[in-house]
Short mmCIF file of C-alpha atoms in Angstrom, two decimals:
data_model
loop_
_atom_site.label_atom_id
_atom_site.label_comp_id
_atom_site.label_asym_id
_atom_site.label_seq_id
_atom_site.Cartn_x
_atom_site.Cartn_y
_atom_site.Cartn_z
CA MET A 1 -10.15 171.55 184.90
CA ASP A 2 -11.53 168.11 185.06
CA ARG A 3 -10.80 166.77 182.45
CA LEU A 4 -9.95 168.17 178.95
CA VAL A 5 -12.25 165.61 176.30
CA LYS A 6 -15.40 164.03 176.60
CA PRO A 7 -16.31 161.10 175.54
CA ASP A 8 -19.75 160.80 173.47
CA VAL A 9 -20.75 157.66 175.41
CA LYS A 10 -20.72 156.10 179.22
CA GLU A 11 -19.88 152.29 177.46
CA VAL A 12 -19.12 150.79 174.33
CA ASP A 13 -21.04 147.72 172.86
CA LEU A 14 -19.14 146.06 170.64
CA ALA A 15 -21.26 142.91 168.41
CA PHE A 16 -19.39 139.74 169.04
CA LYS A 17 -19.32 137.44 166.25
CA ARG A 18 -17.35 134.17 166.06
CA GLY A 19 -15.20 133.91 164.22
CA GLN A 20 -15.03 137.17 163.61
CA LYS A 21 -12.81 139.99 163.79
CA CYS A 22 -15.25 142.87 165.54
CA THR A 23 -15.21 146.78 165.63
CA THR A 24 -17.11 149.47 167.32
CA THR A 25 -16.62 153.27 166.95
CA PHE A 26 -17.21 155.89 169.58
CA ARG A 27 -16.07 159.85 169.63
CA LEU A 28 -14.25 161.55 171.84
CA THR A 29 -14.71 166.18 171.74
CA ASN A 30 -12.19 168.06 172.86
CA LEU A 31 -13.41 170.97 175.63
CA MET A 32 -11.04 173.05 175.08
CA HIS A 33 -11.71 176.57 173.41
CA THR A 34 -8.47 178.15 172.11
CA MET A 35 -6.29 174.49 172.19
CA ALA A 36 -5.64 171.29 170.58
CA VAL A 37 -5.05 168.25 173.09
CA GLY A 38 -3.30 165.22 172.54
CA VAL A 39 -4.89 161.85 173.12
CA SER A 40 -3.70 158.35 175.00
CA LEU A 41 -6.62 155.29 174.50
CA ASN A 42 -5.57 152.02 176.33
CA THR A 43 -7.56 148.65 177.49
CA THR A 44 -7.36 146.54 180.32
CA ASN A 45 -6.93 143.71 177.63
CA PRO A 46 -4.41 144.72 174.98
CA SER A 47 -3.59 141.52 173.45
CA VAL A 48 -8.04 141.35 172.68
CA PHE A 49 -8.86 144.81 172.13
CA SER A 50 -6.88 147.73 170.63
CA PHE A 51 -7.54 150.97 168.24
CA SER A 52 -6.76 151.70 165.13
CA GLN A 53 -5.02 154.79 166.40
CA GLN A 54 -3.81 155.03 170.24
CA PHE A 55 -2.69 158.25 169.97
CA SER A 56 -3.90 161.72 168.38
CA VAL A 57 -4.04 165.11 168.23
CA ILE A 58 -8.26 166.88 168.19
CA PRO A 59 -8.45 170.57 167.25
CA PRO A 60 -10.24 172.99 169.62
CA LEU A 61 -13.62 172.04 170.04
CA SER A 62 -13.20 169.23 167.62
CA SER A 63 -14.85 165.72 167.53
CA SER A 64 -12.76 162.24 166.38
CA SER A 65 -14.40 159.23 166.14
CA TYR A 66 -12.57 155.98 167.24
CA SER A 67 -12.42 152.68 166.53
CA LEU A 68 -12.63 149.87 168.95
CA VAL A 69 -10.52 146.38 167.46
CA PHE A 70 -11.33 143.13 168.83
CA SER A 71 -8.59 141.48 166.92
CA GLN A 72 -8.85 137.79 167.53
CA THR A 73 -10.89 135.16 166.07
CA SER A 74 -12.66 133.37 169.19
CA ASP A 75 -15.77 131.03 169.03
CA GLN A 76 -15.39 132.06 172.17
CA PRO A 77 -16.65 135.78 173.91
CA PRO A 78 -13.98 137.70 175.85
CA LEU A 79 -16.08 137.61 178.98
CA SER A 80 -14.70 139.27 182.39
CA SER A 81 -15.73 140.81 185.74
CA PRO A 82 -15.42 143.33 186.08
CA PRO A 83 -15.27 144.11 182.36
CA ASP A 84 -12.53 145.57 180.13
CA VAL A 85 -12.03 149.77 179.84
CA ILE A 86 -11.15 151.82 177.95
CA THR A 87 -8.91 154.53 179.55
CA VAL A 88 -8.64 157.95 178.24
CA ARG A 89 -5.86 159.64 178.86
CA SER A 90 -5.43 163.71 177.25
CA SER A 91 -3.05 166.41 177.94
CA MET A 92 -2.88 169.89 176.30
CA LEU A 93 -0.44 170.73 173.44
CA PRO A 94 0.09 174.17 173.07
CA THR A 95 2.02 174.17 169.61
CA GLY A 96 -0.97 172.49 168.49
CA LYS A 97 0.54 169.76 166.45
CA ALA A 98 2.71 166.17 167.21
CA HIS A 99 4.10 163.10 165.84
CA GLN A 100 3.12 159.81 167.31
CA ASP A 101 6.42 159.39 168.67
CA ASP A 102 6.12 162.84 170.56
CA LEU A 103 2.99 161.63 171.63
CA ARG A 104 3.87 158.70 173.20
CA ARG A 105 6.87 160.01 174.68
CA LEU A 106 4.54 162.71 176.58
CA PHE A 107 2.04 160.24 177.78
CA ALA A 108 4.63 157.64 178.68
CA LYS A 109 5.88 160.13 181.73
CA PRO A 110 3.45 160.83 184.67
CA GLY A 111 3.00 164.26 186.02
CA PRO A 112 0.35 166.61 186.48
CA HIS A 113 0.53 167.09 182.09
CA VAL A 114 -1.34 163.94 182.21
CA PHE A 115 -5.58 164.31 182.74
CA ARG A 116 -7.23 160.67 182.90
CA ASP A 117 -10.18 161.75 181.83
CA ALA A 118 -12.72 158.69 181.33
CA SER A 119 -13.11 155.62 182.07
CA ILE A 120 -15.20 153.34 179.33
CA PRO A 121 -16.84 149.87 180.42
CA ILE A 122 -16.45 147.44 177.30
CA ASN A 123 -19.74 145.44 176.93
CA LEU A 124 -20.05 142.36 174.41
CA VAL A 125 -23.28 142.50 173.08
CA GLY A 126 -24.92 140.54 170.26
CA SER A 127 -26.94 136.99 169.33
CA HIS A 128 -23.40 135.19 169.66
CA VAL A 129 -22.54 136.08 173.35
CA ALA A 130 -26.16 135.77 174.20
CA GLU A 131 -25.94 132.30 173.16
CA PHE A 132 -22.80 131.29 174.81
CA LEU A 133 -24.12 132.63 177.72
CA ILE A 134 -27.01 130.69 177.38
CA SER A 135 -25.44 127.20 176.86
CA HIS A 136 -22.63 127.94 179.37
CA HIS A 137 -24.95 129.53 182.38
CA ALA A 138 -23.88 126.35 184.77
CA GLN A 139 -20.56 127.65 184.48
CA ILE A 140 -20.44 131.22 184.24
CA PRO A 141 -21.96 132.82 187.90
CA GLU A 142 -22.70 136.09 186.48
CA THR A 143 -24.72 134.90 183.26
CA ASP A 144 -27.70 137.03 184.34
CA VAL A 145 -25.36 140.14 184.11
CA PHE A 146 -23.53 139.31 180.98
CA LEU A 147 -26.85 138.41 179.28
CA ASN A 148 -28.64 141.63 180.09
CA LYS A 149 -25.64 143.58 178.59
CA ALA A 150 -25.55 141.58 175.04
CA LEU A 151 -29.76 141.29 174.39
CA SER A 152 -29.25 144.84 173.79
CA GLY A 153 -27.75 144.08 170.58
CA CYS A 154 -30.56 141.51 169.14
CA THR A 155 -33.46 141.52 167.21
CA ASP A 156 -36.95 140.05 167.68
CA PRO A 157 -36.30 137.25 165.72
CA GLN A 158 -32.83 136.81 167.33
CA LEU A 159 -34.45 137.11 171.13
CA ALA A 160 -37.28 134.54 170.23
CA ASP A 161 -34.33 132.26 169.17
CA LEU A 162 -32.37 133.24 172.28
CA LEU A 163 -36.01 132.03 174.20
CA ARG A 164 -36.01 128.67 172.60
CA ALA A 165 -32.40 128.13 173.73
CA ALA A 166 -32.85 128.99 177.48
CA VAL A 167 -36.28 126.92 177.69
CA VAL A 168 -34.15 123.86 176.12
CA TYR A 169 -31.84 124.35 178.46
CA ARG A 170 -33.58 124.73 181.48
CA SER A 171 -32.86 128.06 182.95
CA ALA A 172 -35.84 129.43 184.45
CA ASN A 173 -33.94 132.82 185.34
CA LEU A 174 -33.08 133.62 181.45
CA VAL A 175 -36.49 132.24 180.65
CA ASN A 176 -37.22 135.36 182.69
CA ASP A 177 -34.93 137.36 181.30
CA LEU A 178 -35.23 137.26 177.94
CA ILE A 179 -39.52 137.52 178.47
CA ASP A 180 -38.56 140.40 179.88
CA ALA A 181 -36.38 141.81 176.88
CA GLY A 182 -38.90 141.28 174.45
CA ALA A 183 -39.12 137.96 173.86
CA ASP A 184 -42.13 136.81 171.70
CA VAL A 185 -44.04 133.61 173.91
CA ASN A 186 -46.21 132.79 171.16
CA ASP A 187 -43.06 133.10 168.18
CA LYS A 188 -42.57 128.81 166.48
CA ASP A 189 -39.84 127.31 165.24
CA SER A 190 -39.52 126.04 161.70
CA ASN A 191 -41.41 123.02 162.67
CA GLY A 192 -43.95 124.93 164.10
CA ARG A 193 -42.64 123.91 167.51
CA SER A 194 -44.22 126.74 170.16
CA MET A 195 -42.54 127.37 173.45
CA ILE A 196 -45.13 125.77 175.78
CA GLY A 197 -44.12 122.63 173.73
CA LEU A 198 -40.72 122.79 174.16
CA ALA A 199 -40.49 123.17 178.04
CA ILE A 200 -42.82 119.89 178.22
CA ARG A 201 -40.09 118.47 175.89
CA ALA A 202 -37.70 119.62 178.56
CA ALA A 203 -39.85 118.30 181.12
CA ASP A 204 -39.76 121.41 183.22
CA LEU A 205 -42.63 122.40 185.16
CA VAL A 206 -41.04 125.17 186.01
CA ILE A 207 -40.41 127.11 182.88
CA LEU A 208 -44.06 126.18 181.89
CA LYS A 209 -45.25 128.74 184.34
CA VAL A 210 -42.26 131.44 183.89
CA LEU A 211 -43.63 131.05 180.44
CA PHE A 212 -47.40 131.88 181.04
CA ALA A 213 -46.55 134.00 183.61
CA GLY A 214 -47.92 138.00 182.94
CA PHE A 215 -48.99 136.42 179.40
CA GLY A 216 -52.85 136.00 179.58
CA ASP A 217 -52.62 135.87 175.80
CA ILE A 218 -50.10 132.93 175.27
CA ASP A 219 -51.85 130.47 173.26
CA VAL A 220 -51.83 127.05 174.88
CA ASN A 221 -53.57 125.07 172.22
CA SER A 222 -50.96 125.95 169.54
CA VAL A 223 -50.43 123.51 167.18
CA ASP A 224 -47.17 122.14 165.48
CA SER A 225 -46.51 121.32 161.93
CA ASP A 226 -48.16 117.75 162.85
CA GLY A 227 -50.91 119.36 164.45
CA ARG A 228 -49.79 118.42 167.54
CA THR A 229 -50.64 120.77 170.81
CA PRO A 230 -48.66 120.84 173.93
CA ILE A 231 -51.43 118.69 175.88
CA HIS A 232 -49.76 115.68 172.86
CA VAL A 233 -46.62 116.57 173.67
CA ALA A 234 -47.43 115.69 177.26
CA ALA A 235 -48.66 112.62 176.30
CA VAL A 236 -46.40 111.31 174.32
CA ARG A 237 -44.07 111.78 177.62
CA GLY A 238 -46.38 110.97 180.25
CA PHE A 239 -45.85 114.61 182.02
CA VAL A 240 -49.12 114.47 184.06
CA GLU A 241 -48.10 117.78 185.77
CA ALA A 242 -47.79 119.58 182.26
CA ILE A 243 -51.64 118.31 181.37
CA ARG A 244 -53.41 119.37 184.10
CA PHE A 245 -51.41 122.84 183.74
CA CYS A 246 -52.45 123.60 180.35
CA VAL A 247 -56.46 122.24 181.42
CA ARG A 248 -56.66 124.74 183.75
CA VAL A 249 -54.73 127.81 181.99
CA GLY A 250 -57.31 126.36 179.15
CA GLY A 251 -55.72 123.62 176.86
CA LYS A 252 -57.69 121.09 175.64
CA VAL A 253 -57.64 116.81 175.92
CA ASP A 254 -59.53 115.90 172.63
CA VAL A 255 -57.91 117.92 169.73
CA LEU A 256 -57.18 115.57 166.99
CA ASP A 257 -53.70 115.73 165.32
CA CYS A 258 -52.90 115.19 160.95
CA ASN A 259 -53.32 111.87 162.13
CA GLY A 260 -56.46 111.57 163.50
CA TRP A 261 -55.03 110.98 167.08
CA SER A 262 -55.82 112.58 170.32
CA PRO A 263 -53.91 113.38 173.16
CA LEU A 264 -55.07 109.98 174.61
CA HIS A 265 -53.86 108.16 171.72
CA TYR A 266 -50.36 108.73 172.68
CA ALA A 267 -50.34 108.42 176.34
CA ALA A 268 -52.01 104.49 175.31
CA ALA A 269 -48.95 103.94 172.37
CA GLU A 270 -46.76 105.03 174.81
CA GLY A 271 -48.05 102.98 177.59
CA HIS A 272 -48.33 105.89 180.03
CA LEU A 273 -50.91 105.63 182.99
CA ASP A 274 -50.66 108.19 184.50
CA ALA A 275 -50.99 110.19 182.09
CA ALA A 276 -54.15 108.76 180.57
CA GLU A 277 -56.19 108.31 183.55
CA CYS A 278 -55.79 112.26 183.81
CA LEU A 279 -56.80 112.61 180.15
CA LEU A 280 -59.94 110.20 181.32
CA GLU A 281 -60.75 112.67 184.00
CA TYR A 282 -61.51 115.32 181.27
CA SER A 283 -62.50 114.30 178.39
CA ASN A 284 -64.09 110.35 177.46
CA ALA A 285 -62.19 109.92 174.40
CA LYS A 286 -61.59 106.17 175.06
CA TYR A 287 -63.64 105.28 171.61
CA ALA A 288 -62.27 107.88 168.93
CA LEU A 289 -60.57 106.28 165.96
CA ASN A 290 -58.07 108.19 164.34
CA ASN A 291 -57.31 108.06 161.01
CA ASP A 292 -56.32 103.94 161.04
CA ARG A 293 -59.71 103.45 162.63
CA LYS A 294 -57.97 102.63 166.09
CA THR A 295 -58.51 103.79 169.58
CA ALA A 296 -56.41 104.68 172.00
CA PHE A 297 -57.08 100.11 173.65
CA ALA A 298 -56.07 98.77 170.00
CA LEU A 299 -52.38 101.05 169.82
CA ALA A 300 -51.97 100.19 173.66
CA VAL A 301 -52.20 96.09 172.68
CA GLU A 302 -50.47 96.37 169.49
CA ASN A 303 -47.63 98.40 171.50
CA GLY A 304 -47.87 95.60 174.24
CA HIS A 305 -49.20 97.91 177.09
CA LEU A 306 -51.04 95.01 178.78
CA HIS A 307 -51.46 97.44 182.47
CA MET A 308 -53.18 99.99 180.07
CA LEU A 309 -55.73 97.42 178.61
CA ASP A 310 -58.21 97.93 181.99
CA LEU A 311 -58.13 101.10 182.08
CA LEU A 312 -58.85 101.83 177.93
CA ARG A 313 -61.01 98.58 177.49
CA LEU A 314 -61.55 95.92 180.17
CA GLY A 315 -63.35 98.46 182.51
CA ASP A 316 -65.80 98.86 180.05
CA VAL A 317 -66.02 94.74 179.26
CA LEU A 318 -66.39 94.37 183.04
CA GLN A 319 -69.39 96.60 183.50
CA ARG A 320 -70.83 95.24 180.96
CA ALA A 321 -70.73 92.23 182.11
CA ALA A 322 -71.99 92.82 185.32
CA ARG A 323 -74.87 94.22 183.90
CA VAL A 324 -76.35 91.64 181.57
CA ASP A 325 -75.29 88.45 183.77
CA ASP A 326 -72.06 87.10 182.39
CA ILE A 327 -70.36 85.21 184.49
CA HIS A 328 -67.79 84.00 182.02
CA GLY A 329 -66.78 86.98 180.79
CA LEU A 330 -67.39 88.87 184.33
CA LYS A 331 -64.43 86.29 185.18
CA SER A 332 -62.40 86.50 182.10
CA CYS A 333 -62.02 90.42 182.97
CA LEU A 334 -60.99 89.66 186.60
CA ALA A 335 -58.60 86.91 184.94
CA GLN A 336 -57.04 89.35 182.34
CA GLY A 337 -56.70 91.80 185.06
CA ALA A 338 -59.22 94.22 185.25
CA ASN A 339 -59.94 96.24 187.78
CA VAL A 340 -62.79 95.13 190.41
CA ASN A 341 -63.26 98.48 191.73
CA GLY A 342 -62.59 100.48 188.65
CA ARG A 343 -65.76 102.96 187.86
CA ASP A 344 -67.30 104.31 185.15
CA GLN A 345 -68.12 107.99 184.35
CA ASN A 346 -70.48 108.34 186.68
CA GLY A 347 -68.58 106.52 189.59
CA TRP A 348 -70.21 103.06 189.18
CA THR A 349 -68.33 99.81 190.21
CA PRO A 350 -69.66 97.08 188.85
CA LEU A 351 -70.98 95.58 192.24
CA HIS A 352 -73.23 99.14 191.93
CA ARG A 353 -74.63 97.53 188.31
CA ALA A 354 -74.75 94.25 189.15
CA ALA A 355 -76.77 94.92 192.36
CA PHE A 356 -79.02 97.99 190.96
CA LYS A 357 -79.72 94.54 188.23
CA GLY A 358 -80.36 92.21 190.57
CA ARG A 359 -77.34 89.61 189.27
CA ILE A 360 -76.69 87.60 192.00
CA GLU A 361 -74.55 85.76 190.96
CA CYS A 362 -72.44 88.18 189.23
CA VAL A 363 -72.24 89.72 193.17
CA LYS A 364 -70.95 86.58 194.20
CA VAL A 365 -67.66 86.71 191.92
CA LEU A 366 -67.13 89.95 192.48
CA LEU A 367 -67.18 90.08 196.08
CA ASN A 368 -65.42 87.29 196.01
CA HIS A 369 -62.34 89.15 194.26
CA GLY A 370 -62.11 91.54 196.86
CA ALA A 371 -65.35 94.22 195.36
CA HIS A 372 -66.15 97.14 197.98
CA VAL A 373 -69.28 96.28 199.20
CA ASP A 374 -69.88 100.05 200.51
CA VAL A 375 -68.15 101.64 197.63
CA VAL A 376 -70.17 105.09 196.82
CA ASP A 377 -70.69 106.46 193.39
CA ASP A 378 -70.29 110.32 192.65
CA ALA A 379 -74.32 110.62 193.70
CA GLY A 380 -73.35 108.99 197.43
CA TYR A 381 -74.94 106.13 196.51
CA THR A 382 -73.64 101.66 197.44
CA PRO A 383 -74.80 98.70 195.85
CA LEU A 384 -76.68 98.07 198.42
CA GLN A 385 -78.80 101.00 198.33
CA PHE A 386 -79.13 100.24 194.45
CA ALA A 387 -80.57 96.75 195.14
CA VAL A 388 -82.68 97.81 197.60
CA GLU A 389 -83.98 101.04 195.20
CA ALA A 390 -84.55 98.25 192.59
CA GLY A 391 -86.26 95.50 195.04
CA HIS A 392 -83.41 92.66 194.63
CA VAL A 393 -84.22 91.29 198.53
CA GLN A 394 -81.63 88.41 198.09
CA VAL A 395 -78.89 90.73 196.56
CA ALA A 396 -79.21 93.18 199.69
CA LEU A 397 -79.71 90.20 201.58
CA LEU A 398 -76.05 89.19 200.64
CA LEU A 399 -74.50 92.28 200.71
CA VAL A 400 -75.56 93.29 204.30
CA THR A 401 -74.34 89.59 204.91
CA ARG A 402 -70.86 90.18 202.90
CA GLY A 403 -70.89 93.16 205.61
CA ALA A 404 -72.70 96.15 203.90
CA GLU A 405 -74.18 99.20 206.09
CA ALA A 406 -77.42 99.53 206.43
CA LYS A 407 -77.75 101.87 209.30
CA MET A 408 -77.54 105.00 206.70
CA LYS A 409 -79.02 107.62 206.63
CA SER A 410 -80.89 106.82 203.62
CA PHE A 411 -82.60 104.26 205.14
CA LYS A 412 -83.51 106.74 208.04
CA GLY A 413 -83.85 104.05 210.79
CA VAL A 414 -84.19 100.57 209.06
CA VAL A 415 -82.35 97.58 210.20
CA PRO A 416 -80.55 94.44 208.50
CA SER A 417 -83.83 92.18 209.75
CA GLU A 418 -86.14 94.27 208.30
CA LEU A 419 -84.54 94.20 204.44
CA ASP A 420 -87.53 91.84 203.39
CA CYS A 421 -89.27 95.40 204.20
CA PHE A 422 -86.65 97.25 202.03
CA LYS A 423 -89.22 97.52 198.57
CA ASN A 424 -92.20 99.28 199.86
CA HIS A 425 -90.45 101.26 202.22
CA PRO A 426 -92.09 104.69 202.59
CA SER A 427 -88.82 106.60 204.01
CA LEU A 428 -86.35 105.29 201.43
CA VAL A 429 -84.78 107.98 199.39
CA GLN A 430 -84.35 106.96 195.83
CA PRO A 431 -81.07 107.83 194.25
CA GLN A 432 -81.65 109.41 191.14
CA CYS A 433 -80.05 107.50 188.48
CA ASN A 434 -79.16 108.21 184.60
CA GLU A 435 -82.16 106.34 182.77
CA GLN A 436 -79.73 104.72 180.07
CA GLU A 437 -76.83 103.23 182.85
CA ARG A 438 -80.26 101.50 184.11
CA ALA A 439 -80.99 99.80 180.89
#
């Protein structure tokens, strides 16, 4: 016979709670048909785990319940690897009865009369164990193993709270484990903050991607109690990679929060130039007004972020000055730091605009301030091509003398000496410009 009694579990789960004594129960069944069995219970760590009754008698074919007690009041779960175990030993009792002292003497003497019936691992489970593992994951080598056991005793709301903690502690592996355990990636905290927003606040792109992996229904445009989306949060922190990732998975960059602030407002207010440039790639929200009637440009000025001015406003002013031949305004913008080669939504630089309008003095100023003479717009056209299209021969000649390349396929073999014929040359390919932009 291999054993006299059989436990009803292969492992015992004990729900640990900080500062409390904890208990769990399991059952042992006597496999003998006609004889009572004496039972002895021990643990590998008796100073921590004990039993309400260490010795007992089980009648034939009967079962008894036993309570495992975590007798300390600790804030830290007593994790061990390998785990602590319960050792179940048994011995036949021909008389069917025995006092505690008799049983103690019986099991004190090893021999063939004592059977080792089971070794039952003790698992510490519950949210308190999981919280400890997440907050100390860097110091516990086998965190994943312990966590998988601990999560078996957690409810759905507890899993969501643990997922938030794993995101905050920036542990991608634990985030993945919690998602596998059923944690809701769309759950929000009491302030309406999403898991995505927390990952962005933690500045962790890897976790952000883990949250989306295999979960196509995750809401990337979910708003918190202030109406802010994850892209708002990324803009506040200047987290460009997060902005781009959120946009790729369906995030909207022009959502306004409860104060009427777009993500661009936040990027400008915080002075995050790269984030502002990124946002403007997806939406031209430069002129959107918040509830205080302020643009992103106004917020940048208000907070002293002068390096933002060109992107948010000076570039527009420079383009207008080039268009209307405002030499003083042109020089003023350049003196304030405007980008002489800055582009508008069509890829036009101020030189494109001045050349198309025939503003030769503006062209001279722009060239003297480093304007790229052969820069191409989004349609592939240069300032020289615009000057030729519009019939501004003197501007075209000036551009060529300053290095503009005239031998382009659009001119089909026309050379600089023939510039006076450009206006009516039959083989000239006309760039198709937006009529409003030409005005």
